[in-house]
Amino acid sequence: STPIRALGSNRVSRVLVAPQSARSRGGGVRLRRVLGRTPPSSGLESLSIGKPPTSPIRGNALSPRATMADASLETTDTALVDGETKWQNTVTRVSKAVVVIKTTGTRAFDTESASSSYATGFVVDKARGIVLTNRHVLRPGPTVAECVFQNREEVSLVALYHDPVHDFAFFRFDPNDVSFHDVEEINLLPEGAMVGLDVKIIGNDSGEKLSILSATLARLDRDAPKYGNKTYNDFNTWYVQAASGTKGGSSGSPVVNVDGHAVALNAGSKNKGASAYYLPLFRVQRALELLRNAAPVVGDGTGKCTGKFDTAIASRWHEPIVPRGTLQATFVYKGFDDLRRMGLPVDVEKRLRDTQVSSNGTGALAVEDTVPGGPCENAGVQVGDVLVAITVDGTAASVTNFVQLERVLDDNVGKEITITLQRAGASVDLAVTPDDLHEITPSKFLEINGGVVHALSYQQARNFQMRCGQVYVAEPGYVLGLAGVPKHCIVTELDGVATPDLSSFSAVYAGLVRRFLKRENGASKNGMDISNGDSKTAQTVALKYFTKDDRHRIKTATLRTHFNWHTSPTFFHRNWRTGVWEKSDLLDAVAEEVDMDADVVGEENEMGAATASVNKKRKKASEEPEVPAANDDLAEVLRSPRTDDAPATSLAESVTRAVENSLCVAKCDIASVALADGVYSRSFEGNGLVLHHDIGENIGIVVVDRNTVPVSSCDVLLTFAAYPCEVHAVVEFLHPTKNFALLSYKPRALPNTGRGRVTPAVTATGDARYELRRGDQLILVGLNSHCRPTSRQVGVADATSSAAVPSADIPRFRAVNEETIKLDIELGFDTGGVLADANGTVRALWASYATPASDGEVDGVVRGMFIDDAICATGRVVQWLRHEHGRDEFCDSHSDKTVTTLDAEFEVTTLAKAANLRVPQVWIDVLLRKDPERRQALVVASTVANTGASKVLHDGDVVLKAGDVTCVTFGDVDRAVAGAGETRLLPMTVCRGGEIIDLQISLSAVSCLGTQRLTHWAGCLIQKAHRPVAELGFTPGSCDAPNEVFISRWFHGSPAHRYGLYALHWITEVNDVLVFTMDDFENAVGGVENNTFVRVKLVSLQGRPKVLTVKVDHHYWPTWELRKSANA
């Protein structure tokens, strides 16, 4: 399509241009007809009909009149072709300056979250390597970026500057890094934008490498677009509007005229519609001129610029200085019709109109809102005031548009000026001092346990109508998120100390970290284990905050100092000279304050009582003296089943009283850096049952289901029904195939009054589980979220139901080869507890099973779970704990802490279907005699990859016998496995296609400790492939050398996010070096230098290989490791 300028107007139309051959045959006539200026056809025809021509017409020959008309059309055609050629030349040249920007925000900051995206930019100074783009592309926080030229040459970008308010920013690159591309630059022409101007937008629209869109500028005075209430918004400027239909990826594209000058900067568009919004370049041009002063270009000795940098380019850049002033007020341009209704006098209107004759202005600036604590609000400026003039150094000048306003403010930062306003017909003069925009735009943040806290920016202060500089939570992370502190909230107090700004918050938080470290060091010196309850309790402090939408009510959260999952809190401070946010440790940056109440650390009765005080001393509740008489009275009350000593009115009530003191609620929280084994949530909660409680040995054991505690890398709190207190617990045992986990706690961590209240449950032993029959009546007893007991009588519908949990898309633990109990009523997911008989004997745990849903989410199914395996495991755990206190070394392998398993999953089939599988009748009779009630057989559904079972068992094999046990139930197989002994060889008889086959299967010793080692590299979480992955039936490598390096998670804003190093892949090679174990991987990446590319070969769960290159970033995403110590 070719742009055609209509005669006598600036309107531009687009029409199809005929081929050159058609053009020579009257193509010009066709073009003129489209424009509506073609003479009537009868006029041409009259030359041959009304009056014969003086000479005959042959072929393409025309009459003299027709020849003159055609000559005129040929002239028009020539102009059109020249215009088309000029556009082609312009686009060719401009394209050499346009780059695709790949940008990654490494941390959540201000209005932006950590993420990775593509955008556009263009070179505005090729000698200095300066690239112009949008502010929302560079982002206000830490950014890593590269740009790709049109010849697919990639160079690194460094953040140079972004405007605090307007949507423009600059990157820089080293021109010496460009080896092959002929870089061009685009000149800025702010005054070139005019209504009706034909422009082209050249950029990375919709993710394409190069897209060229045409448009006509329709408006130059559109209000700045509003993108949201909690995100970045531009203001105090006009925007240019056109219908170019630009979409994602085109941010930062140049809007160029036919001469190749940028007249605007593409910034945004409507989601529904073709309207696009371009930023004017007046303030952009000023910033560019000032930025050029920050990077002297090497000359040739004669004063002439060579456009080349030396090798020390980074050191040649210095801090850019771009003065930016603000009154912390938002102005809006209103027409004189609106202003007159607001009370603007006619004489003032005339004066304002006279000053805008040359620009055809039709309005003035009115105050739309002010920010609390800003210069305007402090001076008394009110919403609706109309700005008339500004006086500087005694000289008054009318200010009627944003360009004039910002020019005055930028030139008078920190200097008092006088603004003249019209308020309801009255003139008001107010003295104000413009603030420095850079001072109220945060350039520092504190990273605490995965969260980000910094001063409230001017952007968000304007969005929220709050004072700048308050403590703003950009990302809660683990510790703040665990306390329920939401994103975008304002923290007002921490540990009883007011926190009006980031400095005060940092001082209090540094005190918390130091107290935590002193507690740990003191416990180590005294041989105590704080995490297991040797101290009084885990450190908790109060935090107060409020949110934007509920600002008038202060909320209080309880913050727990779970500081062991992350590195020390760190400050990040922006350095525009290097483009990097430099790091400094919080404890190094904040001096330690002496607390006279914290002189002694280490003794059990004073651990956790000390507190760092900034303004005043406070007495902790833990320091209050005990009142023996009151405690004795309370103990006497608690010894009574109920305060009124009333007898139980029902069977359910009597059983509840017998079981209640053995129940607890387990709360499991997992840090994002420890989300291992495909776990689908960060927080879990469920009922637990006390199986062991020995105050003398200080050992307590609680059993929970694995949908309450799914992994070992977590923090667990127990709340007992017997006494209202919270006790820290440690994951000691995770069964690899059964749905239970064992937690240990310290009974002495309970208050003296509550220690004796907790009692271990009375459980069924031996073969009592098989005595349950359909119709048996049991009592379901559980604790609700408030730790109050609930109970009801239920009946057993089926005591032999298979759990049959299907595999999920994301491999995670699922119970296999396990029988469950179904009741005669569905009680929902939120109900948990135990199933007890009329004597108060616990027969089963009412447990939750995580099952995948059709929409990819996870549902919970509650079933009765027999606990005989948990009781056996409890004895083992108690023995471990008796012998392992005080061991400090890391535990990578635990030969004694394993479970022997047959690595196969079985499904239940009826004997009738087993006969269809060609099982001989004699074996059908044997299985029927073994269990006349179940009338079932076990069929191999799958095997675990690269195990002994996978070598000999086939899917569809019918299990007849294992060892000396005829196998009808999962329990039969378990007993056979237990009887295999230390040889770990299990003879098995199966039916395969009608043939009876005797097999010898090697059993596996699987760790019951869960994943013990997590490596963070390039922003992804790498671990040894957990068992559910192998249960899918495939792992790379062989049985002798399986590959165990598995990506479990990745984090937003990381190199893994940027380059697509996503989860659910094995890493098999690093830089062409084979890696099988975690040690192999760490050795392979250990020597990789920062900002270098690593070639990684991956294998997906489906076995498909893939090769990626990843540029490591040791500054923002260092390599580090989490390991579980012997003391958990």
Short mmCIF file of C-alpha atoms in Angstrom, two decimals, residues 510-651:
data_model
loop_
_atom_site.label_atom_id
_atom_site.label_comp_id
_atom_site.label_asym_id
_atom_site.label_seq_id
_atom_site.Cartn_x
_atom_site.Cartn_y
_atom_site.Cartn_z
CA ALA A 510 18.60 -5.72 62.14
CA GLY A 511 18.00 -6.05 65.88
CA LEU A 512 15.73 -9.03 65.27
CA VAL A 513 18.37 -10.72 63.13
CA ARG A 514 21.06 -10.14 65.74
CA ARG A 515 18.84 -11.57 68.47
CA PHE A 516 18.17 -14.60 66.31
CA LEU A 517 21.89 -15.14 65.75
CA LYS A 518 22.65 -14.69 69.46
CA ARG A 519 19.99 -17.24 70.32
CA GLU A 520 21.51 -19.71 67.89
CA ASN A 521 25.04 -19.09 69.04
CA GLY A 522 23.99 -19.24 72.68
CA ALA A 523 22.16 -22.51 72.14
CA SER A 524 25.16 -24.01 70.38
CA LYS A 525 27.48 -23.02 73.20
CA ASN A 526 25.14 -24.57 75.77
CA GLY A 527 24.45 -27.72 73.76
CA MET A 528 20.84 -26.79 73.12
CA ASP A 529 18.83 -27.07 69.96
CA ILE A 530 16.50 -24.11 69.65
CA SER A 531 14.60 -25.53 66.72
CA ASN A 532 13.70 -28.61 68.75
CA GLY A 533 12.43 -26.65 71.70
CA ASP A 534 15.38 -26.37 74.09
CA SER A 535 14.59 -22.67 74.36
CA LYS A 536 11.35 -21.27 75.67
CA THR A 537 9.77 -20.66 72.27
CA ALA A 538 10.45 -19.44 68.75
CA GLN A 539 10.99 -15.71 68.52
CA THR A 540 7.82 -13.82 67.61
CA VAL A 541 7.24 -10.09 67.33
CA ALA A 542 4.28 -7.91 66.45
CA LEU A 543 4.07 -5.99 63.19
CA LYS A 544 1.47 -3.34 62.40
CA TYR A 545 0.42 -2.31 58.91
CA PHE A 546 -2.42 -0.98 56.84
CA THR A 547 -3.49 -1.36 53.22
CA LYS A 548 -4.51 1.13 50.56
CA ASP A 549 -8.14 0.08 50.59
CA ASP A 550 -8.40 -0.09 54.38
CA ARG A 551 -6.09 2.71 55.42
CA HIS A 552 -8.07 3.84 58.44
CA ARG A 553 -7.69 0.56 60.32
CA ILE A 554 -4.32 -0.66 61.54
CA LYS A 555 -3.89 -4.43 61.43
CA THR A 556 -1.54 -6.44 63.64
CA ALA A 557 0.40 -9.48 62.44
CA THR A 558 2.63 -11.92 64.30
CA LEU A 559 6.02 -12.18 62.64
CA ARG A 560 8.09 -15.31 63.28
CA THR A 561 11.82 -15.10 62.82
CA HIS A 562 12.29 -17.98 60.38
CA PHE A 563 15.60 -16.55 59.21
CA ASN A 564 17.37 -19.83 58.45
CA TRP A 565 15.99 -20.33 54.90
CA HIS A 566 17.59 -17.28 53.28
CA THR A 567 20.84 -15.45 53.33
CA SER A 568 21.30 -12.45 55.56
CA PRO A 569 19.02 -9.45 54.80
CA THR A 570 20.64 -7.32 52.14
CA PHE A 571 20.42 -3.73 50.94
CA PHE A 572 20.42 -3.09 47.19
CA HIS A 573 21.35 0.43 46.11
CA ARG A 574 21.12 1.73 42.56
CA ASN A 575 24.29 3.01 40.90
CA TRP A 576 23.47 4.79 37.64
CA ARG A 577 27.14 4.98 36.75
CA THR A 578 27.48 1.22 36.50
CA GLY A 579 23.82 0.37 35.96
CA VAL A 580 24.02 -2.21 38.75
CA TRP A 581 22.27 -2.30 42.11
CA GLU A 582 25.13 -2.77 44.55
CA LYS A 583 24.67 -5.02 47.59
CA SER A 584 25.50 -4.48 51.23
CA ASP A 585 24.66 -6.63 54.22
CA LEU A 586 22.03 -5.20 56.56
CA LEU A 587 24.10 -5.99 59.66
CA ASP A 588 27.08 -4.17 58.17
CA ALA A 589 24.99 -1.17 57.14
CA VAL A 590 23.10 -0.80 60.43
CA ALA A 591 25.16 -0.39 63.56
CA GLU A 592 24.32 -2.64 66.50
CA GLU A 593 22.49 -0.96 69.33
CA VAL A 594 23.20 -2.12 72.87
CA ASP A 595 20.21 -3.36 74.84
CA MET A 596 20.88 -3.40 78.57
CA ASP A 597 18.21 -6.07 79.02
CA ALA A 598 20.12 -8.49 76.80
CA ASP A 599 23.40 -8.92 78.66
CA VAL A 600 23.12 -12.65 79.17
CA VAL A 601 22.43 -14.96 76.26
CA GLY A 602 22.51 -18.72 76.43
CA GLU A 603 20.66 -19.63 79.61
CA GLU A 604 17.36 -21.27 78.89
CA ASN A 605 15.27 -18.90 81.02
CA GLU A 606 16.60 -15.84 79.19
CA MET A 607 16.75 -17.06 75.59
CA GLY A 608 14.47 -14.92 73.46
CA ALA A 609 13.73 -12.43 76.23
CA ALA A 610 16.22 -9.81 75.06
CA THR A 611 15.05 -7.20 72.60
CA ALA A 612 16.72 -4.39 70.68
CA SER A 613 15.01 -1.13 71.55
CA VAL A 614 15.30 2.01 69.43
CA ASN A 615 13.27 4.50 71.43
CA LYS A 616 12.41 2.83 74.73
CA LYS A 617 12.86 -0.27 76.87
CA ARG A 618 10.13 -2.88 76.98
CA LYS A 619 9.59 -5.77 79.32
CA LYS A 620 8.85 -9.05 77.54
CA ALA A 621 6.04 -11.33 78.60
CA SER A 622 8.52 -14.18 78.83
CA GLU A 623 10.32 -12.29 81.62
CA GLU A 624 7.29 -12.10 83.86
CA PRO A 625 7.73 -14.11 87.07
CA GLU A 626 5.72 -17.28 87.45
CA VAL A 627 2.88 -17.37 89.96
CA PRO A 628 2.97 -20.86 91.47
CA ALA A 629 -0.39 -20.59 93.19
CA ALA A 630 -2.18 -19.57 90.03
CA ASN A 631 -0.52 -22.34 88.06
CA ASP A 632 -1.50 -24.90 90.67
CA ASP A 633 -5.11 -23.78 90.47
CA LEU A 634 -5.02 -23.95 86.68
CA ALA A 635 -3.54 -27.42 86.75
CA GLU A 636 -6.33 -28.56 89.05
CA VAL A 637 -8.91 -27.15 86.65
CA LEU A 638 -7.32 -28.80 83.65
CA ARG A 639 -7.21 -32.17 85.38
CA SER A 640 -10.99 -32.23 85.35
CA PRO A 641 -12.57 -33.48 82.14
CA ARG A 642 -14.94 -30.52 82.17
CA THR A 643 -15.17 -27.61 84.58
CA ASP A 644 -18.63 -28.62 85.69
CA ASP A 645 -17.67 -32.30 86.10
CA ALA A 646 -20.81 -33.20 84.21
CA PRO A 647 -20.94 -36.76 82.87
CA ALA A 648 -20.78 -37.29 79.14
CA THR A 649 -24.21 -37.13 77.59
CA SER A 650 -23.38 -39.27 74.54
CA LEU A 651 -20.98 -41.90 73.31
#
